[in-house]
mmCIF file of C-alpha atoms in Angstrom:
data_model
loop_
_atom_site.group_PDB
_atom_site.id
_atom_site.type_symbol
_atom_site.label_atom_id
_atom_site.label_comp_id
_atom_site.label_asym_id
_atom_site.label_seq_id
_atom_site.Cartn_x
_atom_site.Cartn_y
_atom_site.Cartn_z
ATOM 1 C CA UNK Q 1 -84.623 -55.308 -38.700
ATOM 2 C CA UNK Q 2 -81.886 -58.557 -39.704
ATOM 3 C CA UNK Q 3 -78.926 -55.755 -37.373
ATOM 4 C CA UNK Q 4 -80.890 -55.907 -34.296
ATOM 5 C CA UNK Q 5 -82.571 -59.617 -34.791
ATOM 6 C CA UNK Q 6 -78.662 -60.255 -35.398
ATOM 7 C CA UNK Q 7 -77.727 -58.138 -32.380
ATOM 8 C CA UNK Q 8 -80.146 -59.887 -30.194
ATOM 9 C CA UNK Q 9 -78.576 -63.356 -31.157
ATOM 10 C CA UNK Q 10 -75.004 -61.999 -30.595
ATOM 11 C CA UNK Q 11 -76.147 -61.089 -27.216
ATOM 12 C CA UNK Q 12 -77.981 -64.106 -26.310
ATOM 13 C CA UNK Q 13 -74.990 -66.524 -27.453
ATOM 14 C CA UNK Q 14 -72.369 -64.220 -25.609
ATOM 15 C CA UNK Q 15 -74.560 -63.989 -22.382
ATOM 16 C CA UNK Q 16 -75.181 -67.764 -22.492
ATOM 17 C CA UNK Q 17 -70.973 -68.381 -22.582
ATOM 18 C CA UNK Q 18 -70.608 -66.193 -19.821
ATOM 19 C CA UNK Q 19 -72.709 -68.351 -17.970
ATOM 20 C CA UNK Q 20 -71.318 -71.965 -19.284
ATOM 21 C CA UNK Q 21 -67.550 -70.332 -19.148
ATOM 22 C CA UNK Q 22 -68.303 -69.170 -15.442
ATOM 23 C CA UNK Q 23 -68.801 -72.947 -13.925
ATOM 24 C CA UNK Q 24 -65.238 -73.641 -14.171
ATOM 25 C CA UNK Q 25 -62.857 -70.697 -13.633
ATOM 26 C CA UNK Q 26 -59.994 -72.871 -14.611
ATOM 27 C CA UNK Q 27 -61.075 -73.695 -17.802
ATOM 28 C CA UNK Q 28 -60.637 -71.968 -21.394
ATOM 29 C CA UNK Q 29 -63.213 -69.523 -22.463
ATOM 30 C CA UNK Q 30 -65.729 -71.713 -24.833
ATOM 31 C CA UNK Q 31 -65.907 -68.312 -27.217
ATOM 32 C CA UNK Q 32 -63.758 -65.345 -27.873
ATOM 33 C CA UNK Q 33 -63.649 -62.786 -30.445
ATOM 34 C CA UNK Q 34 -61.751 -60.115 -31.891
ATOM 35 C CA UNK Q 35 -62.366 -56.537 -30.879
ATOM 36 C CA UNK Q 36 -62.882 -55.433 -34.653
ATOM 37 C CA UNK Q 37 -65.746 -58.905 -34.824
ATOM 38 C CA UNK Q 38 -67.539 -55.583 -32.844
ATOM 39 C CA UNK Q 39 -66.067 -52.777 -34.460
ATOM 40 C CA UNK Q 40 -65.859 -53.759 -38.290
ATOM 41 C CA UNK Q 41 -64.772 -50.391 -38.717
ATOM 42 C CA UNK Q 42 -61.477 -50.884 -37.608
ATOM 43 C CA UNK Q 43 -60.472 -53.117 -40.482
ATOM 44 C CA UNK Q 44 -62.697 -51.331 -42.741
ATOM 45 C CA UNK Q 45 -61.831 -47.879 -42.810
ATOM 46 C CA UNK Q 46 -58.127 -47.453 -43.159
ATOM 47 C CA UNK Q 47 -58.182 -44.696 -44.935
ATOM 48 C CA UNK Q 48 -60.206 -42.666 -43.538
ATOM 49 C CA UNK Q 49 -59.108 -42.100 -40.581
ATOM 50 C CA UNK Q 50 -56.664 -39.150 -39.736
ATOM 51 C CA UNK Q 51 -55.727 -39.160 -36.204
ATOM 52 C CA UNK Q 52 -55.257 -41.717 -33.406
ATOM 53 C CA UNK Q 53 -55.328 -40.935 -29.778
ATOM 54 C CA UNK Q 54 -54.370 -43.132 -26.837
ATOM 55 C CA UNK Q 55 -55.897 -41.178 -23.806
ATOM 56 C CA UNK Q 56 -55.177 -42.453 -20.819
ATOM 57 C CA UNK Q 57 -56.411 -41.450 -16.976
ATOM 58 C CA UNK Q 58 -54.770 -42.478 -14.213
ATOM 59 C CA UNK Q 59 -57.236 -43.190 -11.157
ATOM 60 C CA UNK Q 60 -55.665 -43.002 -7.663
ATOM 61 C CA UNK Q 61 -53.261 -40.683 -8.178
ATOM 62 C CA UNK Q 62 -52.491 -37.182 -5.908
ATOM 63 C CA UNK Q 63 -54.421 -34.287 -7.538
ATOM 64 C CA UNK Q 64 -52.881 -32.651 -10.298
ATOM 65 C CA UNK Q 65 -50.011 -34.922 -11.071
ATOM 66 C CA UNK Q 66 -49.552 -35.424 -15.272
ATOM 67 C CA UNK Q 67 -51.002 -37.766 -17.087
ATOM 68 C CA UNK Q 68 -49.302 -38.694 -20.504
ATOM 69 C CA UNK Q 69 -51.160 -39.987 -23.426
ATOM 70 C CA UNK Q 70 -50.228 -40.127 -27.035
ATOM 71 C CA UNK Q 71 -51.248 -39.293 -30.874
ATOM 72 C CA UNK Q 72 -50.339 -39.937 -34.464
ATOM 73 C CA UNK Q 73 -51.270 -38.565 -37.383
ATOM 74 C CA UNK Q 74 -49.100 -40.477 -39.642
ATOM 75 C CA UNK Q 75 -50.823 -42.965 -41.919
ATOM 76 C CA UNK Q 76 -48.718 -45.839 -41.142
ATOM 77 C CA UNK Q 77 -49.137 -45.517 -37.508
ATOM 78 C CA UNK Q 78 -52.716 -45.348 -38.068
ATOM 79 C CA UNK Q 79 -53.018 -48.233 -40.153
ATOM 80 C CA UNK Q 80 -50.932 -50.322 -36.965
ATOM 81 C CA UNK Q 81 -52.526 -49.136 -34.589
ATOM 82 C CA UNK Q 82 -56.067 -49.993 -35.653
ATOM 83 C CA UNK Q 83 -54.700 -53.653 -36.634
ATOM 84 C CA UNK Q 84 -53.656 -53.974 -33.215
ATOM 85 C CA UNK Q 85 -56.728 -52.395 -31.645
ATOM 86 C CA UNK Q 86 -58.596 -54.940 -34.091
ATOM 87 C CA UNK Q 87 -56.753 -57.731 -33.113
ATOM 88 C CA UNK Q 88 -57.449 -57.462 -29.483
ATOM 89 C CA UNK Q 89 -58.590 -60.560 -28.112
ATOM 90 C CA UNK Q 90 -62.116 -60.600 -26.180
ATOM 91 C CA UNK Q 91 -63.730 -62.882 -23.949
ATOM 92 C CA UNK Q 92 -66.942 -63.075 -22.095
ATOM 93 C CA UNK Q 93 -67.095 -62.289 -18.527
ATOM 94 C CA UNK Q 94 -69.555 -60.743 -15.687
ATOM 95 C CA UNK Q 95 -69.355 -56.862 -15.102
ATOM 96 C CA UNK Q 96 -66.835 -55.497 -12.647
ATOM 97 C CA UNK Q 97 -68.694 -53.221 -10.097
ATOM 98 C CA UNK Q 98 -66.592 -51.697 -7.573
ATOM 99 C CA UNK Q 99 -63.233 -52.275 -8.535
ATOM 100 C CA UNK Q 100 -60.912 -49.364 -7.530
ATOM 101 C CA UNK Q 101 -57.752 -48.444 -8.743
ATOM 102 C CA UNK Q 102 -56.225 -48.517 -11.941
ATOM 103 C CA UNK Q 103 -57.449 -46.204 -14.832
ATOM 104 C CA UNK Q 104 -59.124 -45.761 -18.447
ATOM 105 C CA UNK Q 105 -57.717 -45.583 -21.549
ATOM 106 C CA UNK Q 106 -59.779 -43.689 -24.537
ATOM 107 C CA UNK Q 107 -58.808 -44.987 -28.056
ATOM 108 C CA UNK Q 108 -60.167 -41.982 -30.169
ATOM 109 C CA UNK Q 109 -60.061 -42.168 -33.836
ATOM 110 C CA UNK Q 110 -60.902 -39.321 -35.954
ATOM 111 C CA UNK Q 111 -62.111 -38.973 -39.557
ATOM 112 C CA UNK Q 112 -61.835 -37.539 -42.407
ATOM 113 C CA UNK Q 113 -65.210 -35.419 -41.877
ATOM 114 C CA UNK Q 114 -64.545 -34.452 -38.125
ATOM 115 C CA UNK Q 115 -66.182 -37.611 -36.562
ATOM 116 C CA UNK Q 116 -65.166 -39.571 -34.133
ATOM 117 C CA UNK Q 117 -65.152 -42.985 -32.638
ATOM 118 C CA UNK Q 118 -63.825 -44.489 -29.241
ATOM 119 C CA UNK Q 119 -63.285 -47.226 -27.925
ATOM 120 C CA UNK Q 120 -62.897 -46.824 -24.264
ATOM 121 C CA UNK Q 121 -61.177 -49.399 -21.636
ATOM 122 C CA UNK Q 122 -61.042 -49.689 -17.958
ATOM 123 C CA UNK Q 123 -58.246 -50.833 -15.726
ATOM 124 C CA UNK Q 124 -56.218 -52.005 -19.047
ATOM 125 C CA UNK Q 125 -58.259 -55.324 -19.514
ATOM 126 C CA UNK Q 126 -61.552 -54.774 -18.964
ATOM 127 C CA UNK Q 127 -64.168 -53.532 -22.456
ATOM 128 C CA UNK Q 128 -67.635 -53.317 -22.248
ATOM 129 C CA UNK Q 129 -69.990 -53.141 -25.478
ATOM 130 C CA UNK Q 130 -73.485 -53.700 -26.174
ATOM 131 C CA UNK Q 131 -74.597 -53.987 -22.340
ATOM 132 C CA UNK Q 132 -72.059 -57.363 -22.259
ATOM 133 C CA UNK Q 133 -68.603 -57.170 -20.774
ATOM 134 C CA UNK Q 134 -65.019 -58.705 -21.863
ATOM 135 C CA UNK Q 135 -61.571 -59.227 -20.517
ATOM 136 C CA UNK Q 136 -59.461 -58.276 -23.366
ATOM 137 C CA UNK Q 137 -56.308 -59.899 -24.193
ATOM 138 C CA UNK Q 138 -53.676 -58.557 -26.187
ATOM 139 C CA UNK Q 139 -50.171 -56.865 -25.626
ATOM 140 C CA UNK Q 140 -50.131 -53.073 -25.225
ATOM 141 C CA UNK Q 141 -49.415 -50.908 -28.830
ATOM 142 C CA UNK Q 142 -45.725 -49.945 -28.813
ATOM 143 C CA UNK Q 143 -45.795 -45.781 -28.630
ATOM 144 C CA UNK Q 144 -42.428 -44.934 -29.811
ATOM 145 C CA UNK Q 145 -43.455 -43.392 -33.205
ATOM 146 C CA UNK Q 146 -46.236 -41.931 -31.522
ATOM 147 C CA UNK Q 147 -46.246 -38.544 -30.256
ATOM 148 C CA UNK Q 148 -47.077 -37.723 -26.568
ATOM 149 C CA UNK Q 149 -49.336 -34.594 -24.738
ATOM 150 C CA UNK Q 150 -50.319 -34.608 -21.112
ATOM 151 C CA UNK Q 151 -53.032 -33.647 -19.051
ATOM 152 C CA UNK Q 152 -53.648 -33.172 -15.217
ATOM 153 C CA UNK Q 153 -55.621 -34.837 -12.978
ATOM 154 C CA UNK Q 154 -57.043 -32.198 -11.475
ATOM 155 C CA UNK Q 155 -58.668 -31.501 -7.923
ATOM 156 C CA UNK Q 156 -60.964 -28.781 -9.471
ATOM 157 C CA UNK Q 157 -62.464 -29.278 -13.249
ATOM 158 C CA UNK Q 158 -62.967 -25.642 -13.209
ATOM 159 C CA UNK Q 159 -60.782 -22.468 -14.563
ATOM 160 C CA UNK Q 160 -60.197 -19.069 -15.240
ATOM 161 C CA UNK Q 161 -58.362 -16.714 -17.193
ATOM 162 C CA UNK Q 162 -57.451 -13.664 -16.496
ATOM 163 C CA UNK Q 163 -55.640 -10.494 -18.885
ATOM 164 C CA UNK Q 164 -52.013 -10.217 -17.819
ATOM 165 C CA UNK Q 165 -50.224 -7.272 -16.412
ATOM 166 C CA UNK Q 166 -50.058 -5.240 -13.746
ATOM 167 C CA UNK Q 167 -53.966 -5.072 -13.445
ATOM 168 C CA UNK Q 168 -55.402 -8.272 -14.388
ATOM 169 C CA UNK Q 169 -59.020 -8.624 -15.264
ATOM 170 C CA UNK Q 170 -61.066 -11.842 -15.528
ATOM 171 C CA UNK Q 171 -62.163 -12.006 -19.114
ATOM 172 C CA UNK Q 172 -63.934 -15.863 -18.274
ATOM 173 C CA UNK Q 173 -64.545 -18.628 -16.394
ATOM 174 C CA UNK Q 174 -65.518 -22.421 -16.673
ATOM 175 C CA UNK Q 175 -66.890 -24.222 -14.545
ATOM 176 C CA UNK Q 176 -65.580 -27.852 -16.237
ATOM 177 C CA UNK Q 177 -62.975 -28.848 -18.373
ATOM 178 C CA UNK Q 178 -59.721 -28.017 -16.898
ATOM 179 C CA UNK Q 179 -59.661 -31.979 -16.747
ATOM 180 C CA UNK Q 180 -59.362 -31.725 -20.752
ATOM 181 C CA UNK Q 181 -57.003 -29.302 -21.633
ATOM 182 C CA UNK Q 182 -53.594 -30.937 -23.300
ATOM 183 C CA UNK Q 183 -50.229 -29.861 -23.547
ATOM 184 C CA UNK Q 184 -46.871 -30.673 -26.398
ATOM 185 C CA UNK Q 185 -43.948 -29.628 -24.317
ATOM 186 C CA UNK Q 186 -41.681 -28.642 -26.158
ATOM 187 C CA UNK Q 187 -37.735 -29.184 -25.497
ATOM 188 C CA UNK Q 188 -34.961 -26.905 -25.606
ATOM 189 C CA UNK Q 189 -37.849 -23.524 -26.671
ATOM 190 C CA UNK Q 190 -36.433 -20.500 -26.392
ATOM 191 C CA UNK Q 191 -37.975 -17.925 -24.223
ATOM 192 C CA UNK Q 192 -40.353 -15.298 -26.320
ATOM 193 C CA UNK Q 193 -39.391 -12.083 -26.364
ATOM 194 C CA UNK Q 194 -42.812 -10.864 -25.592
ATOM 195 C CA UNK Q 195 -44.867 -11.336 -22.325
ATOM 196 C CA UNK Q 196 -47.739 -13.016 -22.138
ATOM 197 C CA UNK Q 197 -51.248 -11.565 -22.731
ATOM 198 C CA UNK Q 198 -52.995 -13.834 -20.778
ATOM 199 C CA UNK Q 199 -53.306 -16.244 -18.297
ATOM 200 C CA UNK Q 200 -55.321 -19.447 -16.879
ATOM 201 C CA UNK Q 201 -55.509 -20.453 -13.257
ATOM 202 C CA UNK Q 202 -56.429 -24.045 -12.845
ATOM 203 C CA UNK Q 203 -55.486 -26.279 -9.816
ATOM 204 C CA UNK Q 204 -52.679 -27.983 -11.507
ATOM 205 C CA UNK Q 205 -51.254 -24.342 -11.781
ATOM 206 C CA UNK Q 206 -51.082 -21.339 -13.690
ATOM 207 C CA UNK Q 207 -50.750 -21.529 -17.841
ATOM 208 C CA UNK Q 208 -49.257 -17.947 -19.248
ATOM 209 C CA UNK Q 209 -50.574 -17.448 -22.490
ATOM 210 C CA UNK Q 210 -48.329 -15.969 -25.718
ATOM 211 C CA UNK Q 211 -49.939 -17.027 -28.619
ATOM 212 C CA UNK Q 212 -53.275 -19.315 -29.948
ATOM 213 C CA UNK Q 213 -50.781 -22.225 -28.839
ATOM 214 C CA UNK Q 214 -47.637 -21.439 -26.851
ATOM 215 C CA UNK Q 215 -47.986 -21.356 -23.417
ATOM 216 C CA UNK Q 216 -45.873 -21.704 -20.564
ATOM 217 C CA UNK Q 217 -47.045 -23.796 -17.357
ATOM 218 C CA UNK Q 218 -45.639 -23.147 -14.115
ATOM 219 C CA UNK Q 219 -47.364 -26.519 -11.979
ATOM 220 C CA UNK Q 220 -48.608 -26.658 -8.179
ATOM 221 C CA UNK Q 221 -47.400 -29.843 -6.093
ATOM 222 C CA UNK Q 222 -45.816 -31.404 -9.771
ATOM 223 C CA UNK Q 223 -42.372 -32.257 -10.266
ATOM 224 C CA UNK Q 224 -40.621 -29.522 -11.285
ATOM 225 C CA UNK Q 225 -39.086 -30.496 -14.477
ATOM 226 C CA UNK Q 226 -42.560 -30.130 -15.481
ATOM 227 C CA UNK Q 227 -42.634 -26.303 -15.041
ATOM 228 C CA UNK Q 228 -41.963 -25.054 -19.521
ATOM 229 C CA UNK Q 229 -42.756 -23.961 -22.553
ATOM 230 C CA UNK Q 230 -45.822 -25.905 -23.953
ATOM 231 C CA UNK Q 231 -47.912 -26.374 -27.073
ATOM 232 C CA UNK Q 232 -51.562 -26.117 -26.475
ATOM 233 C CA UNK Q 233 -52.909 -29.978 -27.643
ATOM 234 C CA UNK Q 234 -56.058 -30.179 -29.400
ATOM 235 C CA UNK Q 235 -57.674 -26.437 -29.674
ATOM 236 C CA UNK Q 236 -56.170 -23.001 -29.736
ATOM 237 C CA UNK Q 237 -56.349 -20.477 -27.054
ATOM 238 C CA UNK Q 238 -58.856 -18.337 -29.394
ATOM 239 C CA UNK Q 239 -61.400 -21.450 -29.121
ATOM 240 C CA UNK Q 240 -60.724 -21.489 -25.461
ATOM 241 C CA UNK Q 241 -61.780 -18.150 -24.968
ATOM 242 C CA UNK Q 242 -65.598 -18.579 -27.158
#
């Protein structure tokens, strides 16, 4: 009963700045808080979380074109990047309806147990919690001891995969998630010395399958340095197949 009597009065005060803050645009915010003052868990539970994930999704771009986001497993990264998520700076403001453009970013954070939490931005500034909305101020995490996957932003969320060979037969299809699928590529792999047993047809192209998790991707309308060896990101072909 005190969370949600204290819940109610964070929402009252914050809606009530909005208001006050909104007479003179020129003026500083009269309030502002830090993005862990909503997420406590951020400065709270270090250790036990195992994985961060930047996610990002580009709006406005041609179908199919990559999208790069980034991970980390590495405790020290971790503990950064949830100071810096923490430290985020947020202020009061109305709701933006209707503004095109831009993207979302998904800041996933995993536990030790399999949960997760996210914390999930629009058009780089703009948070929304708790039926209220922020501008959020704060320079962007620096990625370079982060590691990187990429999706596609894909004209058709469906996909199917197929047997390989000379006589291919359609062992399943989905009507969603081609959107979600991730990809490592790797550099400088060396071809395999098998063919592939399978393969998925998706409208960003056609992924050859030669294990659970090395694949090769051969893109439609992508650049073609894109065309490689990959990694399959986040599940195994074995789950992809249940």
């Amino acid at each position: 009963m005190k969370k949600i009597t204290s819940l109610i009065l964070i929402v009252i005060l914050l809606a009530s700045t909005m208001l006050l803050s909104s007479c003179d645009a020129n003026s500083d915010p009269l309030i502002s808080m830090k993005m862990s003052t909503l997420n406590p868990w951020l400065k709270n539970d270090f250790d036990a979380v195992v994985k961060v994930e930047e996610i990002h999704t580009y709006y406005g771009i041609a179908p199919n074109q990559e999208m790069r986001s980034y991970y980390s497993v590495d405790k020290d990264v971790i503990a950064d990047y949830m100071e810096w998520c923490g430290s985020l700076k947020l202020v009061p403001t109305f709701p933006r309806i209707g503004v095109a453009g831009g993207g979302s970013t998904s800041m996933v954070f995993t536990f030790a147990d399999g949960s997760t939490k996210i914390i999930s931005t629009k058009h780089g500034v703009f948070y929304t919690a708790f039926l209220l909305s922020f501008n959020m101020h704060g320079s962007d995490f620096d990625t370079k001891d982060m590691d990187s996957f990429y999706r596609f932003n894909v004209s058709d969320n469906s996909y199917s995969i197929y047997t390989y060979g000379e006589n291919p037969t359609l062992v399943k299809e989905a009507e969603s998630g081609a959107e979600d699928l991730g990809f490592v590529r790797l550099i400088d792999a060396q071809e395999p010395s098998t063919e592939p047993t399978h393969y998925l047809e998706a409208s960003f192209g056609t992924v050859y399958i030669y294990s659970d998790t090395l694949c090769y991707i051969d893109t439609v309308h992508s650049a073609e340095y894109l065309n490689g060896y990959y990694e399959i990101y986040g599940t195994t072909f074995s789950e992809l197949m249940k």
